[in-house]
mmCIF file with all atom_site columns, C-alpha atoms in Angstrom:
data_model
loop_
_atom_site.group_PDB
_atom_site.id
_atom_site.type_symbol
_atom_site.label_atom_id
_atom_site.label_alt_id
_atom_site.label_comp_id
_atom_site.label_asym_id
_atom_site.label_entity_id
_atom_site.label_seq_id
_atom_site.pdbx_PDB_ins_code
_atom_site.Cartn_x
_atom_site.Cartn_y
_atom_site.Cartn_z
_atom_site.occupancy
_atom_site.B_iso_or_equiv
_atom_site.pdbx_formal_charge
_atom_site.auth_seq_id
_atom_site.auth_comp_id
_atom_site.auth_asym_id
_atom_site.auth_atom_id
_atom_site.pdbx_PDB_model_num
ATOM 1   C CA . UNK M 1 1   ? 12.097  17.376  -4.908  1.00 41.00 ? 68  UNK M CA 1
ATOM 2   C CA . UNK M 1 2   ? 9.608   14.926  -5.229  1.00 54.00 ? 69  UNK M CA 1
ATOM 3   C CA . UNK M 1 3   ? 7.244   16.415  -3.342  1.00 58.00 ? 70  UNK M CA 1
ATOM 4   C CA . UNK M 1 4   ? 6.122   20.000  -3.475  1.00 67.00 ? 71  UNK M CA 1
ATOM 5   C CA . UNK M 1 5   ? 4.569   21.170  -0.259  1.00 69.00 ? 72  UNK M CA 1
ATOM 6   C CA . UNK M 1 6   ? 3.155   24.374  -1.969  1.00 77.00 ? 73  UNK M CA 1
ATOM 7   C CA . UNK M 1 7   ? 1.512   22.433  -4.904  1.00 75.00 ? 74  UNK M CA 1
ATOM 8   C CA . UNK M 1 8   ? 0.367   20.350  -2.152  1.00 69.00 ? 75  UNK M CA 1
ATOM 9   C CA . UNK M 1 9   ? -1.477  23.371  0.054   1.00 77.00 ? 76  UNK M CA 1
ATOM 10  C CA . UNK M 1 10  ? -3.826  23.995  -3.689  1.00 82.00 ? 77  UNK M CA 1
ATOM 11  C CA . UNK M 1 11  ? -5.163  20.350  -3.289  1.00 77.00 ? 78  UNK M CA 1
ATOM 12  C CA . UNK M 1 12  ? -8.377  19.955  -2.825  1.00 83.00 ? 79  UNK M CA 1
ATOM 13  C CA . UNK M 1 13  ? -8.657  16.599  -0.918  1.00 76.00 ? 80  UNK M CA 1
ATOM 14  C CA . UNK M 1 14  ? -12.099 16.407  0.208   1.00 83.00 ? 81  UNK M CA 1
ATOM 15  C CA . UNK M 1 15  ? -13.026 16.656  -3.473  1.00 88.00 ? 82  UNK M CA 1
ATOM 16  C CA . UNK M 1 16  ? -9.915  14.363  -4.672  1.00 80.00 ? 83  UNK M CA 1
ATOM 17  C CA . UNK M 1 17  ? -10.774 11.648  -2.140  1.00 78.00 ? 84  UNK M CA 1
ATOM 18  C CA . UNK M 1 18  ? -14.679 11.999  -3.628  1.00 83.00 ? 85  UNK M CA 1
ATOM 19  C CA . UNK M 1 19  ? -13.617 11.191  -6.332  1.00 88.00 ? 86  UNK M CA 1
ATOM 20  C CA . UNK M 1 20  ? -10.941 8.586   -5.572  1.00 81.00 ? 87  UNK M CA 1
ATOM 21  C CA . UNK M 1 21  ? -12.345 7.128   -2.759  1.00 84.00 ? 88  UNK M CA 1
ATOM 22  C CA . UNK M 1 22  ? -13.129 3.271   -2.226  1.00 91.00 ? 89  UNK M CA 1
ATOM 23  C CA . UNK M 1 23  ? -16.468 3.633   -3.536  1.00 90.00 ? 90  UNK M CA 1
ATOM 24  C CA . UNK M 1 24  ? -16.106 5.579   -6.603  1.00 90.00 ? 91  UNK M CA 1
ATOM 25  C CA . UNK M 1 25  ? -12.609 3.920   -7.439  1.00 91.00 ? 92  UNK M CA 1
ATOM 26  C CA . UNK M 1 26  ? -13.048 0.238   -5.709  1.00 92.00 ? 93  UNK M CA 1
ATOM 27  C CA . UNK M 1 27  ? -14.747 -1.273  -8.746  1.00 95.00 ? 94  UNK M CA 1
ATOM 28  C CA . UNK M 1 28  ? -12.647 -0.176  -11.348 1.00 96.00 ? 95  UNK M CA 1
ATOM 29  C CA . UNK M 1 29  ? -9.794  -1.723  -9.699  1.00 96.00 ? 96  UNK M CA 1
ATOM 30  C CA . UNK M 1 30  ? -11.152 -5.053  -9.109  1.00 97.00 ? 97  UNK M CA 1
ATOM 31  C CA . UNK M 1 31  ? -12.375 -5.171  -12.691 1.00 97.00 ? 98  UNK M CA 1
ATOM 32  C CA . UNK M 1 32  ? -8.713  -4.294  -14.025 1.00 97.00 ? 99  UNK M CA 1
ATOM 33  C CA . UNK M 1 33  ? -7.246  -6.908  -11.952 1.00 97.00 ? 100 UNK M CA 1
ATOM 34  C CA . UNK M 1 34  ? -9.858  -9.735  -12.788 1.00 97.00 ? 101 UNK M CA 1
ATOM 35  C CA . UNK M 1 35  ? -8.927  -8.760  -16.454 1.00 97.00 ? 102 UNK M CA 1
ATOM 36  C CA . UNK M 1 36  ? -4.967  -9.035  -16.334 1.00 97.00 ? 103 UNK M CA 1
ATOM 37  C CA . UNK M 1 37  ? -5.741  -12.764 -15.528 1.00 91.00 ? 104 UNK M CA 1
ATOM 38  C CA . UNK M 1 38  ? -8.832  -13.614 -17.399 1.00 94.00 ? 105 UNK M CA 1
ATOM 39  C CA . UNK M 1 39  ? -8.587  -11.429 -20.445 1.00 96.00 ? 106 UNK M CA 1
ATOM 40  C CA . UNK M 1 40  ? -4.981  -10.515 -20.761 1.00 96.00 ? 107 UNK M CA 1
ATOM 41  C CA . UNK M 1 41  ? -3.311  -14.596 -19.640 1.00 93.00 ? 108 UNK M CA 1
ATOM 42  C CA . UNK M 1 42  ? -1.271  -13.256 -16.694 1.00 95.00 ? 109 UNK M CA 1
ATOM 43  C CA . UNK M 1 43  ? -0.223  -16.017 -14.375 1.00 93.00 ? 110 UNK M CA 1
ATOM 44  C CA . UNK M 1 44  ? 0.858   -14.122 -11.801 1.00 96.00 ? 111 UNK M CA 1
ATOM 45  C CA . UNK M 1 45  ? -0.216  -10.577 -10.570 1.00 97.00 ? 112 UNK M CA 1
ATOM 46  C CA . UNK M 1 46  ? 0.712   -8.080  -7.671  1.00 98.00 ? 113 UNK M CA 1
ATOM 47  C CA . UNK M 1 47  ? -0.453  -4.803  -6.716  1.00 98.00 ? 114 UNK M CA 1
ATOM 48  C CA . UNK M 1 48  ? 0.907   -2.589  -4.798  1.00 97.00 ? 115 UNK M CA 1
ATOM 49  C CA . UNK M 1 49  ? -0.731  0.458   -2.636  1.00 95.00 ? 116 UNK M CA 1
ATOM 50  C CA . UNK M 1 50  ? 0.844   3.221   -1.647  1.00 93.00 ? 117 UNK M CA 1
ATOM 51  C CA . UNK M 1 51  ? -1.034  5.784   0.737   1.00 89.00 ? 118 UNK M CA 1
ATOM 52  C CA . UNK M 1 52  ? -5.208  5.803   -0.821  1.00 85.00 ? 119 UNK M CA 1
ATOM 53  C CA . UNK M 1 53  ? -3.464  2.408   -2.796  1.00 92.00 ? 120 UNK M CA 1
ATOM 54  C CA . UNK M 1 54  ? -3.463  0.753   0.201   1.00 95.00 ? 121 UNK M CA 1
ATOM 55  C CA . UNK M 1 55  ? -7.079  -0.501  0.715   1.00 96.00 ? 122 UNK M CA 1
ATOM 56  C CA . UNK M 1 56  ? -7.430  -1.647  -3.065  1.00 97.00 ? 123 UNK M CA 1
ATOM 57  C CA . UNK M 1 57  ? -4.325  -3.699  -2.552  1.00 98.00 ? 124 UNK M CA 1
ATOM 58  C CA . UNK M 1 58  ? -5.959  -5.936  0.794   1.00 98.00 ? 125 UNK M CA 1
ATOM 59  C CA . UNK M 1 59  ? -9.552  -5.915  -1.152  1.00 98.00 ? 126 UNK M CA 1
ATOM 60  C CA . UNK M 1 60  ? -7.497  -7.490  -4.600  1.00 98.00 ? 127 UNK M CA 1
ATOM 61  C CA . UNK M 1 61  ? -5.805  -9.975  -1.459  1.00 98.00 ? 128 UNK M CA 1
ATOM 62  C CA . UNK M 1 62  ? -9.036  -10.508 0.098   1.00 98.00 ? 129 UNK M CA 1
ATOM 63  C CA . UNK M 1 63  ? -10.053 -14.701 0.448   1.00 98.00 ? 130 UNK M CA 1
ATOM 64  C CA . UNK M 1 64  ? -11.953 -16.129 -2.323  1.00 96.00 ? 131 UNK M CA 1
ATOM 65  C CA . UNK M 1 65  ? -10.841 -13.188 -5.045  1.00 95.00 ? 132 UNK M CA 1
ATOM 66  C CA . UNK M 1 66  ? -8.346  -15.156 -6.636  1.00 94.00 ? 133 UNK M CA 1
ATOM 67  C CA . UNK M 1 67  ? -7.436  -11.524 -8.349  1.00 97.00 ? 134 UNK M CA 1
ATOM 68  C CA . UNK M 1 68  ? -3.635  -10.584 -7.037  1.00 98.00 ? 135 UNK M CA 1
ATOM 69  C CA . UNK M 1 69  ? -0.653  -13.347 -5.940  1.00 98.00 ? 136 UNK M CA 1
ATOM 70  C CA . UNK M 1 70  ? 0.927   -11.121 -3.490  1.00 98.00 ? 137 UNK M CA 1
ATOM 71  C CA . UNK M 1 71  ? 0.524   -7.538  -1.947  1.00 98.00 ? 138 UNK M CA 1
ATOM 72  C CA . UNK M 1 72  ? 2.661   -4.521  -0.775  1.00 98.00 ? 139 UNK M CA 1
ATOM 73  C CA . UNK M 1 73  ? 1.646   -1.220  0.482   1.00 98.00 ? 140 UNK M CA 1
ATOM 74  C CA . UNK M 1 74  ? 3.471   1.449   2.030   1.00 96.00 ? 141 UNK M CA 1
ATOM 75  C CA . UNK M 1 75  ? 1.585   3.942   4.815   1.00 93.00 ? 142 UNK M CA 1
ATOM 76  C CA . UNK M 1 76  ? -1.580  2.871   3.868   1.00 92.00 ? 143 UNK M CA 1
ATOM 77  C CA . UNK M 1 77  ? -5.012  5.208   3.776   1.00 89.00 ? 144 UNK M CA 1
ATOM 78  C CA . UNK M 1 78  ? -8.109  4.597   4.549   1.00 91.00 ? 145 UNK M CA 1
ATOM 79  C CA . UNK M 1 79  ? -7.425  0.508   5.433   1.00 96.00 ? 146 UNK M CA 1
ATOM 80  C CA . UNK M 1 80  ? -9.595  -1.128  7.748   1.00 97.00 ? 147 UNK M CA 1
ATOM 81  C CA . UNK M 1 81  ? -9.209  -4.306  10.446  1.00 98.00 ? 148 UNK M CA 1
ATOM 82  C CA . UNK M 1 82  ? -11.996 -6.074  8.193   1.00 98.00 ? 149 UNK M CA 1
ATOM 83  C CA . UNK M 1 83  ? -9.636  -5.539  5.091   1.00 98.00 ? 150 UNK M CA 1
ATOM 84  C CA . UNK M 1 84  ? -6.499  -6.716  6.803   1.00 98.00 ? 151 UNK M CA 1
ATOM 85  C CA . UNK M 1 85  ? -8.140  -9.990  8.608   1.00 98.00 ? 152 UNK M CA 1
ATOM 86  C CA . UNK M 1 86  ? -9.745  -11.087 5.210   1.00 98.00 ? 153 UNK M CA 1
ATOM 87  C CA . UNK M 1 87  ? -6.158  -10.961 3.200   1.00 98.00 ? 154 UNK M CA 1
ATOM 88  C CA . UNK M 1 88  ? -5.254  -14.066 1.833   1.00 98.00 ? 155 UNK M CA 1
ATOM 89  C CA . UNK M 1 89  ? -2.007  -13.743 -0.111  1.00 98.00 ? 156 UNK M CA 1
ATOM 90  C CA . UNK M 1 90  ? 1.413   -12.877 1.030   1.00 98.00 ? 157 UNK M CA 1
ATOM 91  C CA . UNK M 1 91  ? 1.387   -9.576  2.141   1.00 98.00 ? 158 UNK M CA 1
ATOM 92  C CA . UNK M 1 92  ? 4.560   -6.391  2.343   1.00 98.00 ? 159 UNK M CA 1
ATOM 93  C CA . UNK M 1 93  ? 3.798   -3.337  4.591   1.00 98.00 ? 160 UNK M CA 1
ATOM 94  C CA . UNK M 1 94  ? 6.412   -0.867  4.146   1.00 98.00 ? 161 UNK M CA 1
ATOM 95  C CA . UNK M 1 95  ? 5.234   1.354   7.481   1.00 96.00 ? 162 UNK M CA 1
ATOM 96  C CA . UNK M 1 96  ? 6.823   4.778   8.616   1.00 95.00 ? 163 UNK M CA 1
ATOM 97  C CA . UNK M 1 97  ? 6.709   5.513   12.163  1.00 95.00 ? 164 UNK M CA 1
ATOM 98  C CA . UNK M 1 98  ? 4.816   8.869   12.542  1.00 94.00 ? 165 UNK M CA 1
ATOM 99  C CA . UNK M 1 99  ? 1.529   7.783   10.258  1.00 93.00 ? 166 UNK M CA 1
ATOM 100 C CA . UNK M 1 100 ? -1.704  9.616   11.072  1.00 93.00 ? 167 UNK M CA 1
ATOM 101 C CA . UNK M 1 101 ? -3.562  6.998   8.358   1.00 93.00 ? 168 UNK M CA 1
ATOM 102 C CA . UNK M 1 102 ? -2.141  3.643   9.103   1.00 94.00 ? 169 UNK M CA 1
ATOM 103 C CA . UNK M 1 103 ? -2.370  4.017   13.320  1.00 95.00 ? 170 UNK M CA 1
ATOM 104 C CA . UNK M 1 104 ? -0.320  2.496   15.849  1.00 96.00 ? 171 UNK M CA 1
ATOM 105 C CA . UNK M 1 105 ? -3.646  0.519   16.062  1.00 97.00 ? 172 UNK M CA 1
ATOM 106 C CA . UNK M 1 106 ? -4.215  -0.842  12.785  1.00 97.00 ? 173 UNK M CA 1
ATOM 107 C CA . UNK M 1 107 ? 0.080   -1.353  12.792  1.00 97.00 ? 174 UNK M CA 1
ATOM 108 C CA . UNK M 1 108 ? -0.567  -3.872  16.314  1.00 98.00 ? 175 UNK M CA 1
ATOM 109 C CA . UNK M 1 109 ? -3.692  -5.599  14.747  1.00 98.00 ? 176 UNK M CA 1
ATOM 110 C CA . UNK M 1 110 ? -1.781  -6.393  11.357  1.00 98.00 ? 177 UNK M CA 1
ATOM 111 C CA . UNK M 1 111 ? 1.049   -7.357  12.816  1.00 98.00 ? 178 UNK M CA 1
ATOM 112 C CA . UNK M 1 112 ? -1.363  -9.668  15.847  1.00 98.00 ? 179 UNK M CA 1
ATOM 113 C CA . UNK M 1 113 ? -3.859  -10.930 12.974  1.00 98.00 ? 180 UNK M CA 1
ATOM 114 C CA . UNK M 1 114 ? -1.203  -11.332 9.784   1.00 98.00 ? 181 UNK M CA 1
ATOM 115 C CA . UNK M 1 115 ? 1.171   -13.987 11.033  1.00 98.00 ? 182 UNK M CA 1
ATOM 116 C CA . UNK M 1 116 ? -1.841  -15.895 12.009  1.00 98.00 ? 183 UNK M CA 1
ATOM 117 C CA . UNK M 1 117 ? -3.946  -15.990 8.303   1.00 98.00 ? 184 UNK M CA 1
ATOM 118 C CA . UNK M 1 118 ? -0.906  -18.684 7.027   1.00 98.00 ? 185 UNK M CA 1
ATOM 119 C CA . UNK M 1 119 ? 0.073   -15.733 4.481   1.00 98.00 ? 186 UNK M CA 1
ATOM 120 C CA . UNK M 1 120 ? 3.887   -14.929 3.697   1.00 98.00 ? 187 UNK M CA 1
ATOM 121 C CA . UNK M 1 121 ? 4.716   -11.618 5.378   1.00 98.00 ? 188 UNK M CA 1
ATOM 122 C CA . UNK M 1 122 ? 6.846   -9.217  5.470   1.00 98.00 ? 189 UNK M CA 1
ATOM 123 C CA . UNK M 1 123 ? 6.875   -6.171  7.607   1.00 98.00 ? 190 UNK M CA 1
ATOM 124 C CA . UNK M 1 124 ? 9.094   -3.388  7.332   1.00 98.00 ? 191 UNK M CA 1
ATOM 125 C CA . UNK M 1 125 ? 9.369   -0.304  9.835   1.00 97.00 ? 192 UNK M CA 1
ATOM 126 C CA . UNK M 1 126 ? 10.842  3.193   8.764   1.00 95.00 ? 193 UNK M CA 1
ATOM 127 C CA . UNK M 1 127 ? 11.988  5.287   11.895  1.00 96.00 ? 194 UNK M CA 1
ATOM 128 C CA . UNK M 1 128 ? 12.147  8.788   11.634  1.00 95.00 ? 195 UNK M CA 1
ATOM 129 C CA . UNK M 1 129 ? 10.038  8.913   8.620   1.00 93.00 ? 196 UNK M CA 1
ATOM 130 C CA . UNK M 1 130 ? 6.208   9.765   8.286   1.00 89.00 ? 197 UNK M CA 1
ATOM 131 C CA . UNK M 1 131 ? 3.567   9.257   6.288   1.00 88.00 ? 198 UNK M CA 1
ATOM 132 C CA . UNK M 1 132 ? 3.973   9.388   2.450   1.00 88.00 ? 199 UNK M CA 1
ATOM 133 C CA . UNK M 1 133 ? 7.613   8.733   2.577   1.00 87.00 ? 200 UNK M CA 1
ATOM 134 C CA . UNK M 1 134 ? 7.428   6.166   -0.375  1.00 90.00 ? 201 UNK M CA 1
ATOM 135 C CA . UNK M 1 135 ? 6.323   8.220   -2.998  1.00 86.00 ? 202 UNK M CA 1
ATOM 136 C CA . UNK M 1 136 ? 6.929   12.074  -1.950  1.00 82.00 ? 203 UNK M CA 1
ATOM 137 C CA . UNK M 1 137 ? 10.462  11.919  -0.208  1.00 82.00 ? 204 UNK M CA 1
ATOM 138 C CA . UNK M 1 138 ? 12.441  14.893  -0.204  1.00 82.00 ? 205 UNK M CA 1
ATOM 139 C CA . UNK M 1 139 ? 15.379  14.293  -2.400  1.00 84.00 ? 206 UNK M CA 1
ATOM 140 C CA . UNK M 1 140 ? 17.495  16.727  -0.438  1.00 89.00 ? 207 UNK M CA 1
ATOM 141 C CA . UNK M 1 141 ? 16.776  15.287  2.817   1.00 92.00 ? 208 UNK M CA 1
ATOM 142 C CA . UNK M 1 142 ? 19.562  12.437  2.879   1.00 94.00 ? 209 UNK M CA 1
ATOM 143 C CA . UNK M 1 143 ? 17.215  10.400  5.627   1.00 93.00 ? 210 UNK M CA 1
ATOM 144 C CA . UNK M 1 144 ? 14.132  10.452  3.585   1.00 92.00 ? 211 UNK M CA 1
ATOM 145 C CA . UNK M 1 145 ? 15.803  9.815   0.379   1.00 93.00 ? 212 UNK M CA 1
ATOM 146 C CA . UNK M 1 146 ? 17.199  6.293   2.235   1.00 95.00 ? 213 UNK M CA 1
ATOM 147 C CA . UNK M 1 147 ? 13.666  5.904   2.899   1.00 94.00 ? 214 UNK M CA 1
ATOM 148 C CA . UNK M 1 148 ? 12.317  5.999   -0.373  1.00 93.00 ? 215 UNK M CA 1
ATOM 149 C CA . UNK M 1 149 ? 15.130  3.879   -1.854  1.00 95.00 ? 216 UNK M CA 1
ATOM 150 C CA . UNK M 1 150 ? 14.527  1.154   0.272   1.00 96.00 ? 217 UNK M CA 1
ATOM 151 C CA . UNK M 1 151 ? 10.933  1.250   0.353   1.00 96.00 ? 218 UNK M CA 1
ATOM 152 C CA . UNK M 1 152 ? 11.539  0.882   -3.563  1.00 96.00 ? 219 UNK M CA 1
ATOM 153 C CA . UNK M 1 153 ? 14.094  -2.162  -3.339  1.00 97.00 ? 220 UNK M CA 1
ATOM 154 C CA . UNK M 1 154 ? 11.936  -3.573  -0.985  1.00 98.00 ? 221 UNK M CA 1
ATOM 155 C CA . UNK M 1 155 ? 8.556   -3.718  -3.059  1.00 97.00 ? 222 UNK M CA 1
ATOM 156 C CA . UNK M 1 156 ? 10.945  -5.000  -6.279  1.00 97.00 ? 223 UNK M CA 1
ATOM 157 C CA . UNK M 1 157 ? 12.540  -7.770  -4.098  1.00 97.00 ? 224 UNK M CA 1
ATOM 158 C CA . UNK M 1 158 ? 9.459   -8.691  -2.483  1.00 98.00 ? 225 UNK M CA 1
ATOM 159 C CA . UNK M 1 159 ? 7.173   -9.328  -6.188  1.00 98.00 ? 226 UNK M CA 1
ATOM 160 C CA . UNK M 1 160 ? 10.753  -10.865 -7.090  1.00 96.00 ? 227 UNK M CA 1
ATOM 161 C CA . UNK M 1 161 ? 10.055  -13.654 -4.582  1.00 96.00 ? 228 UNK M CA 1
ATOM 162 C CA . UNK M 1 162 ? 6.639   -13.751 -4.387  1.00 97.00 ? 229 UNK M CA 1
ATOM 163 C CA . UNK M 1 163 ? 5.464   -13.669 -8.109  1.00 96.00 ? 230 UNK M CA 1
ATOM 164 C CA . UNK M 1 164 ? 8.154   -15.580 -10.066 1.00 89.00 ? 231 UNK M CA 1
ATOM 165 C CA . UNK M 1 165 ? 8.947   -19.069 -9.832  1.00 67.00 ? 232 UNK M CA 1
ATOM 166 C CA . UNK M 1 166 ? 5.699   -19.990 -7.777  1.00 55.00 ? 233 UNK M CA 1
#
């Protein structure tokens, strides 16, 4: 099992998201991506943001940072409406249905404001599956191990078309 609901229950989040939270994390990130291109010589760069992941990947897409190529996230945390209608590269949401984080809201205003921003996208809806499905599937649960297969051919195939070749 990938994910073990009784390690889970000892998590402190309040103190992990403290921690790992926009603020404390958000300029780290942006730092490491401005280096793969300016230090390191990569051409082309993508991130991808699964669940707290999510944010940092719009922010790296946002207009004018010229830091990521492409984006894909999966049941995003802690995303905003500002963070989705400044995205400027082609952008992958990977989105389970039942999602307390990434709202039936912020699902109708990415999928409203997103076709509009002249950005490749690519939406992808998981019935039956909830948040976290991409990265803590239960392996003996035949519908979320689908899940988390295609979620992961999905976010290879997308960077496949996205990053080389352009």
């Amino acid at each position: 099992m990938i994910f073990d609901p009784e390690k889970f229950k000892n998590l402190d989040l309040q103190s992990f998201m403290q921690r790992n939270g926009k603020e404390a994390r958000g300029p780290a990130v942006h730092d490491f991506a401005r280096k793969l291109k300016t230090e390191m010589g990569f051409k082309k760069v993508g991130a991808v943001g699964y669940c707290w992941g999510g944010w940092a990947a719009f922010q790296l897409g946002g207009k004018g940072k010229n830091l990521v190529d492409a984006i894909s996230v999966a049941h995003p945390t802690f995303l905003t409406k500002e963070e989705i209608d400044d995205v400027a590269v082609p952008v992958q949401i990977l989105a389970p249905e039942t999602d307390p984080r990434f709202t039936p809201e912020l699902k109708e205003h990415a999928n409203r404001v997103i076709p509009t921003l002249g950005v490749e996208y690519d939406y992808q809806y998981f019935p039956g599956l909830a948040h976290g499905f991409s990265c803590r599937a239960d392996e003996n649960d035949e519908k979320e191990k689908r899940g988390l297969e295609r979620a992961k051919n999905a976010v290879s195939g997308w960077f496949g078309q996205m990053l080389q070749g352009r």
